[in-house]
Amino acid sequence: MVIRIKPYVILIVALLVAALVIVMSSITHTHVSLLNSSFTGIVYILPSENSTPYWARTFGDRVFFYVYANLSLYKDSINHDFKIIRSAGYSFIVVIIPLADHSYPYYYPNLNLISELAYVNHLKVMWAIFPKWLLGPEWDYLYVNSTVYSKLVELMSYLASLNSTYRIAVWYGWSPSAVPLNYWCSVKLLSSYLNSLPVGIRERYVVWIDQPFDEYVNECGVPGLLNSMNVPAVTEEYSTMNVYYWYSTFREQYVTTGIWNAPNVEAWCAGFDGRVAPILFNIRHANPQYYKPRIIIIWIYWDVNDGSGELYRALTPGGLANPIKCVSQIHVNG
């Protein structure tokens, strides 16, 4: 039996298909608009050629490399890494440092050297201060009259004066087993702290939030506060679900993630594409007039044999991938 389809049915189907194509095209355009495709960063701690657990084993964390090492001895290695980072298409590096002061003779000269090497390689620097414990309990920086606060402002003032500085991020979030929530997780306390910062620091300031402390920060109302004060957030997330939940929480946000132990660039790109797929295909509350494009930060350039026990390194035997190029290539080729 021959089934005859009436012409008007064919026309209706054709119109529906055309409408779907237009909608999908519009959605794709919106997806792209929510990722900043020209500005990406990557976390940097130890030089890849000199990675050793010595700093973590001796001082408790590899970030103390910047306090106790003479970085002039590692200048060539760091410069080599920065050249690779820039050639891969990254715009900035995120340098993780602890809070220290002039009483540590190498510290400030080391920071200046990093800035100079970034400058000659056409890279900007987001300094990420994970305060640690040299000058007191790190959460004390939230209290304006504390020594930790004074030392932090002193350090941030110096970083703001360096010609490569793009942003200054500071760690925010601790376990209740380390310090009571009401000691740090307070909109009133955080607001008072942020308002106390000098203008030159405040305009560059970013709040760094790691995945284990997401729920505390959310329950305390921090996202709403940062949005109202136009203060960006770095959200460090390592699961697809968490990326999906958090990428539209803040008005201005750096989405930070990494891929574990990728053997090559292709595997790294596939893992990254899966991780950020929620940003590309499941946009919630997408309002380009409100949300600034998400900026991607990759954790980490190199973390092999550095004492962290992690294998997120983005530098593979095949080279260093650019996350935005990964997404573009996968979807264009797919």
PDB file of N, CA and C in Angstrom, residues 222-273:
ATOM      1  N   VAL A 222      27.482  33.872  50.179  1.00  0.00           N
ATOM      2  CA  VAL A 222      28.618  34.550  49.560  1.00  0.00           C
ATOM      3  C   VAL A 222      28.390  34.870  48.084  1.00  0.00           C
ATOM      4  N   PRO A 223      27.811  33.954  47.267  1.00  0.00           N
ATOM      5  CA  PRO A 223      27.595  34.306  45.859  1.00  0.00           C
ATOM      6  C   PRO A 223      26.809  35.598  45.668  1.00  0.00           C
ATOM      7  N   GLY A 224      25.742  35.757  46.419  1.00  0.00           N
ATOM      8  CA  GLY A 224      24.946  36.974  46.300  1.00  0.00           C
ATOM      9  C   GLY A 224      25.732  38.213  46.675  1.00  0.00           C
ATOM     10  N   LEU A 225      26.568  38.101  47.708  1.00  0.00           N
ATOM     11  CA  LEU A 225      27.387  39.232  48.128  1.00  0.00           C
ATOM     12  C   LEU A 225      28.378  39.619  47.034  1.00  0.00           C
ATOM     13  N   LEU A 226      29.093  38.637  46.498  1.00  0.00           N
ATOM     14  CA  LEU A 226      30.094  38.938  45.474  1.00  0.00           C
ATOM     15  C   LEU A 226      29.438  39.526  44.226  1.00  0.00           C
ATOM     16  N   ASN A 227      28.275  38.987  43.849  1.00  0.00           N
ATOM     17  CA  ASN A 227      27.566  39.542  42.693  1.00  0.00           C
ATOM     18  C   ASN A 227      27.172  40.993  42.931  1.00  0.00           C
ATOM     19  N   SER A 228      26.706  41.287  44.123  1.00  0.00           N
ATOM     20  CA  SER A 228      26.272  42.660  44.424  1.00  0.00           C
ATOM     21  C   SER A 228      27.438  43.635  44.500  1.00  0.00           C
ATOM     22  N   MET A 229      28.637  43.117  44.832  1.00  0.00           N
ATOM     23  CA  MET A 229      29.819  43.966  44.955  1.00  0.00           C
ATOM     24  C   MET A 229      30.688  43.934  43.693  1.00  0.00           C
ATOM     25  N   ASN A 230      30.244  43.192  42.682  1.00  0.00           N
ATOM     26  CA  ASN A 230      31.013  43.053  41.432  1.00  0.00           C
ATOM     27  C   ASN A 230      32.413  42.509  41.675  1.00  0.00           C
ATOM     28  N   VAL A 231      32.505  41.541  42.583  1.00  0.00           N
ATOM     29  CA  VAL A 231      33.775  40.876  42.863  1.00  0.00           C
ATOM     30  C   VAL A 231      33.748  39.500  42.197  1.00  0.00           C
ATOM     31  N   PRO A 232      34.698  39.197  41.326  1.00  0.00           N
ATOM     32  CA  PRO A 232      34.706  37.896  40.642  1.00  0.00           C
ATOM     33  C   PRO A 232      35.052  36.759  41.599  1.00  0.00           C
ATOM     34  N   ALA A 233      34.719  35.549  41.173  1.00  0.00           N
ATOM     35  CA  ALA A 233      35.073  34.352  41.930  1.00  0.00           C
ATOM     36  C   ALA A 233      35.808  33.379  41.017  1.00  0.00           C
ATOM     37  N   VAL A 234      36.799  32.707  41.591  1.00  0.00           N
ATOM     38  CA  VAL A 234      37.379  31.526  40.966  1.00  0.00           C
ATOM     39  C   VAL A 234      36.704  30.329  41.620  1.00  0.00           C
ATOM     40  N   THR A 235      36.113  29.453  40.814  1.00  0.00           N
ATOM     41  CA  THR A 235      35.545  28.219  41.359  1.00  0.00           C
ATOM     42  C   THR A 235      36.370  27.056  40.834  1.00  0.00           C
ATOM     43  N   GLU A 236      36.960  26.324  41.750  1.00  0.00           N
ATOM     44  CA  GLU A 236      37.825  25.199  41.399  1.00  0.00           C
ATOM     45  C   GLU A 236      37.001  23.921  41.509  1.00  0.00           C
ATOM     46  N   GLU A 237      36.655  23.329  40.358  1.00  0.00           N
ATOM     47  CA  GLU A 237      35.733  22.194  40.329  1.00  0.00           C
ATOM     48  C   GLU A 237      36.307  21.063  39.477  1.00  0.00           C
ATOM     49  N   TYR A 238      36.134  19.818  39.938  1.00  0.00           N
ATOM     50  CA  TYR A 238      36.732  18.684  39.246  1.00  0.00           C
ATOM     51  C   TYR A 238      35.742  17.591  38.883  1.00  0.00           C
ATOM     52  N   SER A 239      34.481  17.902  38.901  1.00  0.00           N
ATOM     53  CA  SER A 239      33.473  16.957  38.428  1.00  0.00           C
ATOM     54  C   SER A 239      32.520  17.708  37.518  1.00  0.00           C
ATOM     55  N   THR A 240      31.956  16.978  36.556  1.00  0.00           N
ATOM     56  CA  THR A 240      31.023  17.591  35.618  1.00  0.00           C
ATOM     57  C   THR A 240      29.829  18.181  36.349  1.00  0.00           C
ATOM     58  N   MET A 241      29.343  17.462  37.352  1.00  0.00           N
ATOM     59  CA  MET A 241      28.188  17.930  38.107  1.00  0.00           C
ATOM     60  C   MET A 241      28.479  19.257  38.797  1.00  0.00           C
ATOM     61  N   ASN A 242      29.662  19.377  39.402  1.00  0.00           N
ATOM     62  CA  ASN A 242      29.987  20.607  40.108  1.00  0.00           C
ATOM     63  C   ASN A 242      30.200  21.775  39.152  1.00  0.00           C
ATOM     64  N   VAL A 243      30.824  21.510  38.015  1.00  0.00           N
ATOM     65  CA  VAL A 243      30.970  22.567  37.008  1.00  0.00           C
ATOM     66  C   VAL A 243      29.589  23.051  36.580  1.00  0.00           C
ATOM     67  N   TYR A 244      28.682  22.115  36.353  1.00  0.00           N
ATOM     68  CA  TYR A 244      27.325  22.447  35.927  1.00  0.00           C
ATOM     69  C   TYR A 244      26.611  23.306  36.964  1.00  0.00           C
ATOM     70  N   TYR A 245      26.777  22.942  38.227  1.00  0.00           N
ATOM     71  CA  TYR A 245      26.056  23.664  39.285  1.00  0.00           C
ATOM     72  C   TYR A 245      26.603  25.070  39.491  1.00  0.00           C
ATOM     73  N   TRP A 246      27.919  25.191  39.422  1.00  0.00           N
ATOM     74  CA  TRP A 246      28.535  26.445  39.850  1.00  0.00           C
ATOM     75  C   TRP A 246      28.804  27.461  38.754  1.00  0.00           C
ATOM     76  N   TYR A 247      28.778  27.059  37.479  1.00  0.00           N
ATOM     77  CA  TYR A 247      29.231  28.009  36.479  1.00  0.00           C
ATOM     78  C   TYR A 247      28.277  29.185  36.286  1.00  0.00           C
ATOM     79  N   SER A 248      27.031  29.039  36.682  1.00  0.00           N
ATOM     80  CA  SER A 248      26.103  30.157  36.518  1.00  0.00           C
ATOM     81  C   SER A 248      25.704  30.775  37.861  1.00  0.00           C
ATOM     82  N   THR A 249      26.473  30.475  38.908  1.00  0.00           N
ATOM     83  CA  THR A 249      26.150  31.010  40.238  1.00  0.00           C
ATOM     84  C   THR A 249      26.658  32.437  40.400  1.00  0.00           C
ATOM     85  N   PHE A 250      27.779  32.718  39.794  1.00  0.00           N
ATOM     86  CA  PHE A 250      28.405  34.028  39.960  1.00  0.00           C
ATOM     87  C   PHE A 250      28.283  34.846  38.676  1.00  0.00           C
ATOM     88  N   ARG A 251      28.183  36.138  38.848  1.00  0.00           N
ATOM     89  CA  ARG A 251      28.079  37.016  37.682  1.00  0.00           C
ATOM     90  C   ARG A 251      29.382  37.019  36.889  1.00  0.00           C
ATOM     91  N   GLU A 252      30.499  37.090  37.593  1.00  0.00           N
ATOM     92  CA  GLU A 252      31.803  37.100  36.937  1.00  0.00           C
ATOM     93  C   GLU A 252      32.630  35.972  37.546  1.00  0.00           C
ATOM     94  N   GLN A 253      33.078  35.044  36.703  1.00  0.00           N
ATOM     95  CA  GLN A 253      33.626  33.802  37.244  1.00  0.00           C
ATOM     96  C   GLN A 253      34.740  33.248  36.368  1.00  0.00           C
ATOM     97  N   TYR A 254      35.730  32.679  37.058  1.00  0.00           N
ATOM     98  CA  TYR A 254      36.789  31.906  36.413  1.00  0.00           C
ATOM     99  C   TYR A 254      36.517  30.433  36.720  1.00  0.00           C
ATOM    100  N   VAL A 255      36.224  29.664  35.696  1.00  0.00           N
ATOM    101  CA  VAL A 255      35.945  28.244  35.870  1.00  0.00           C
ATOM    102  C   VAL A 255      37.266  27.493  35.817  1.00  0.00           C
ATOM    103  N   THR A 256      37.678  26.922  36.943  1.00  0.00           N
ATOM    104  CA  THR A 256      38.962  26.245  37.047  1.00  0.00           C
ATOM    105  C   THR A 256      38.754  24.746  37.180  1.00  0.00           C
ATOM    106  N   THR A 257      39.427  23.985  36.319  1.00  0.00           N
ATOM    107  CA  THR A 257      39.313  22.535  36.372  1.00  0.00           C
ATOM    108  C   THR A 257      40.569  21.909  35.780  1.00  0.00           C
ATOM    109  N   GLY A 258      40.708  20.598  35.945  1.00  0.00           N
ATOM    110  CA  GLY A 258      41.850  19.884  35.398  1.00  0.00           C
ATOM    111  C   GLY A 258      41.448  18.472  35.003  1.00  0.00           C
ATOM    112  N   ILE A 259      42.287  17.848  34.200  1.00  0.00           N
ATOM    113  CA  ILE A 259      42.042  16.479  33.735  1.00  0.00           C
ATOM    114  C   ILE A 259      43.142  15.585  34.291  1.00  0.00           C
ATOM    115  N   TRP A 260      42.730  14.500  34.922  1.00  0.00           N
ATOM    116  CA  TRP A 260      43.674  13.632  35.636  1.00  0.00           C
ATOM    117  C   TRP A 260      44.427  12.713  34.674  1.00  0.00           C
ATOM    118  N   ASN A 261      45.739  12.818  34.706  1.00  0.00           N
ATOM    119  CA  ASN A 261      46.647  11.846  34.094  1.00  0.00           C
ATOM    120  C   ASN A 261      46.346  11.549  32.624  1.00  0.00           C
ATOM    121  N   ALA A 262      46.093  12.573  31.844  1.00  0.00           N
ATOM    122  CA  ALA A 262      45.869  12.377  30.407  1.00  0.00           C
ATOM    123  C   ALA A 262      47.189  12.001  29.732  1.00  0.00           C
ATOM    124  N   PRO A 263      47.215  10.941  28.912  1.00  0.00           N
ATOM    125  CA  PRO A 263      48.464  10.492  28.300  1.00  0.00           C
ATOM    126  C   PRO A 263      48.917  11.339  27.122  1.00  0.00           C
ATOM    127  N   ASN A 264      47.983  12.098  26.532  1.00  0.00           N
ATOM    128  CA  ASN A 264      48.328  12.922  25.378  1.00  0.00           C
ATOM    129  C   ASN A 264      47.331  14.061  25.250  1.00  0.00           C
ATOM    130  N   VAL A 265      47.593  14.947  24.303  1.00  0.00           N
ATOM    131  CA  VAL A 265      46.740  16.122  24.118  1.00  0.00           C
ATOM    132  C   VAL A 265      45.319  15.712  23.745  1.00  0.00           C
ATOM    133  N   GLU A 266      45.182  14.704  22.891  1.00  0.00           N
ATOM    134  CA  GLU A 266      43.857  14.284  22.440  1.00  0.00           C
ATOM    135  C   GLU A 266      43.002  13.796  23.610  1.00  0.00           C
ATOM    136  N   ALA A 267      43.592  13.010  24.493  1.00  0.00           N
ATOM    137  CA  ALA A 267      42.863  12.506  25.660  1.00  0.00           C
ATOM    138  C   ALA A 267      42.527  13.651  26.611  1.00  0.00           C
ATOM    139  N   TRP A 268      43.470  14.560  26.756  1.00  0.00           N
ATOM    140  CA  TRP A 268      43.223  15.720  27.625  1.00  0.00           C
ATOM    141  C   TRP A 268      42.056  16.535  27.084  1.00  0.00           C
ATOM    142  N   CYS A 269      42.062  16.783  25.771  1.00  0.00           N
ATOM    143  CA  CYS A 269      40.996  17.572  25.150  1.00  0.00           C
ATOM    144  C   CYS A 269      39.635  16.887  25.304  1.00  0.00           C
ATOM    145  N   ALA A 270      39.605  15.569  25.107  1.00  0.00           N
ATOM    146  CA  ALA A 270      38.344  14.834  25.242  1.00  0.00           C
ATOM    147  C   ALA A 270      37.815  14.933  26.667  1.00  0.00           C
ATOM    148  N   GLY A 271      38.716  14.806  27.643  1.00  0.00           N
ATOM    149  CA  GLY A 271      38.305  14.929  29.035  1.00  0.00           C
ATOM    150  C   GLY A 271      37.809  16.322  29.363  1.00  0.00           C
ATOM    151  N   PHE A 272      38.502  17.319  28.854  1.00  0.00           N
ATOM    152  CA  PHE A 272      38.090  18.698  29.119  1.00  0.00           C
ATOM    153  C   PHE A 272      36.742  18.996  28.477  1.00  0.00           C
ATOM    154  N   ASP A 273      36.560  18.559  27.260  1.00  0.00           N
ATOM    155  CA  ASP A 273      35.295  18.806  26.575  1.00  0.00           C
ATOM    156  C   ASP A 273      34.129  18.212  27.363  1.00  0.00           C
TER     157      ASP A 273
END
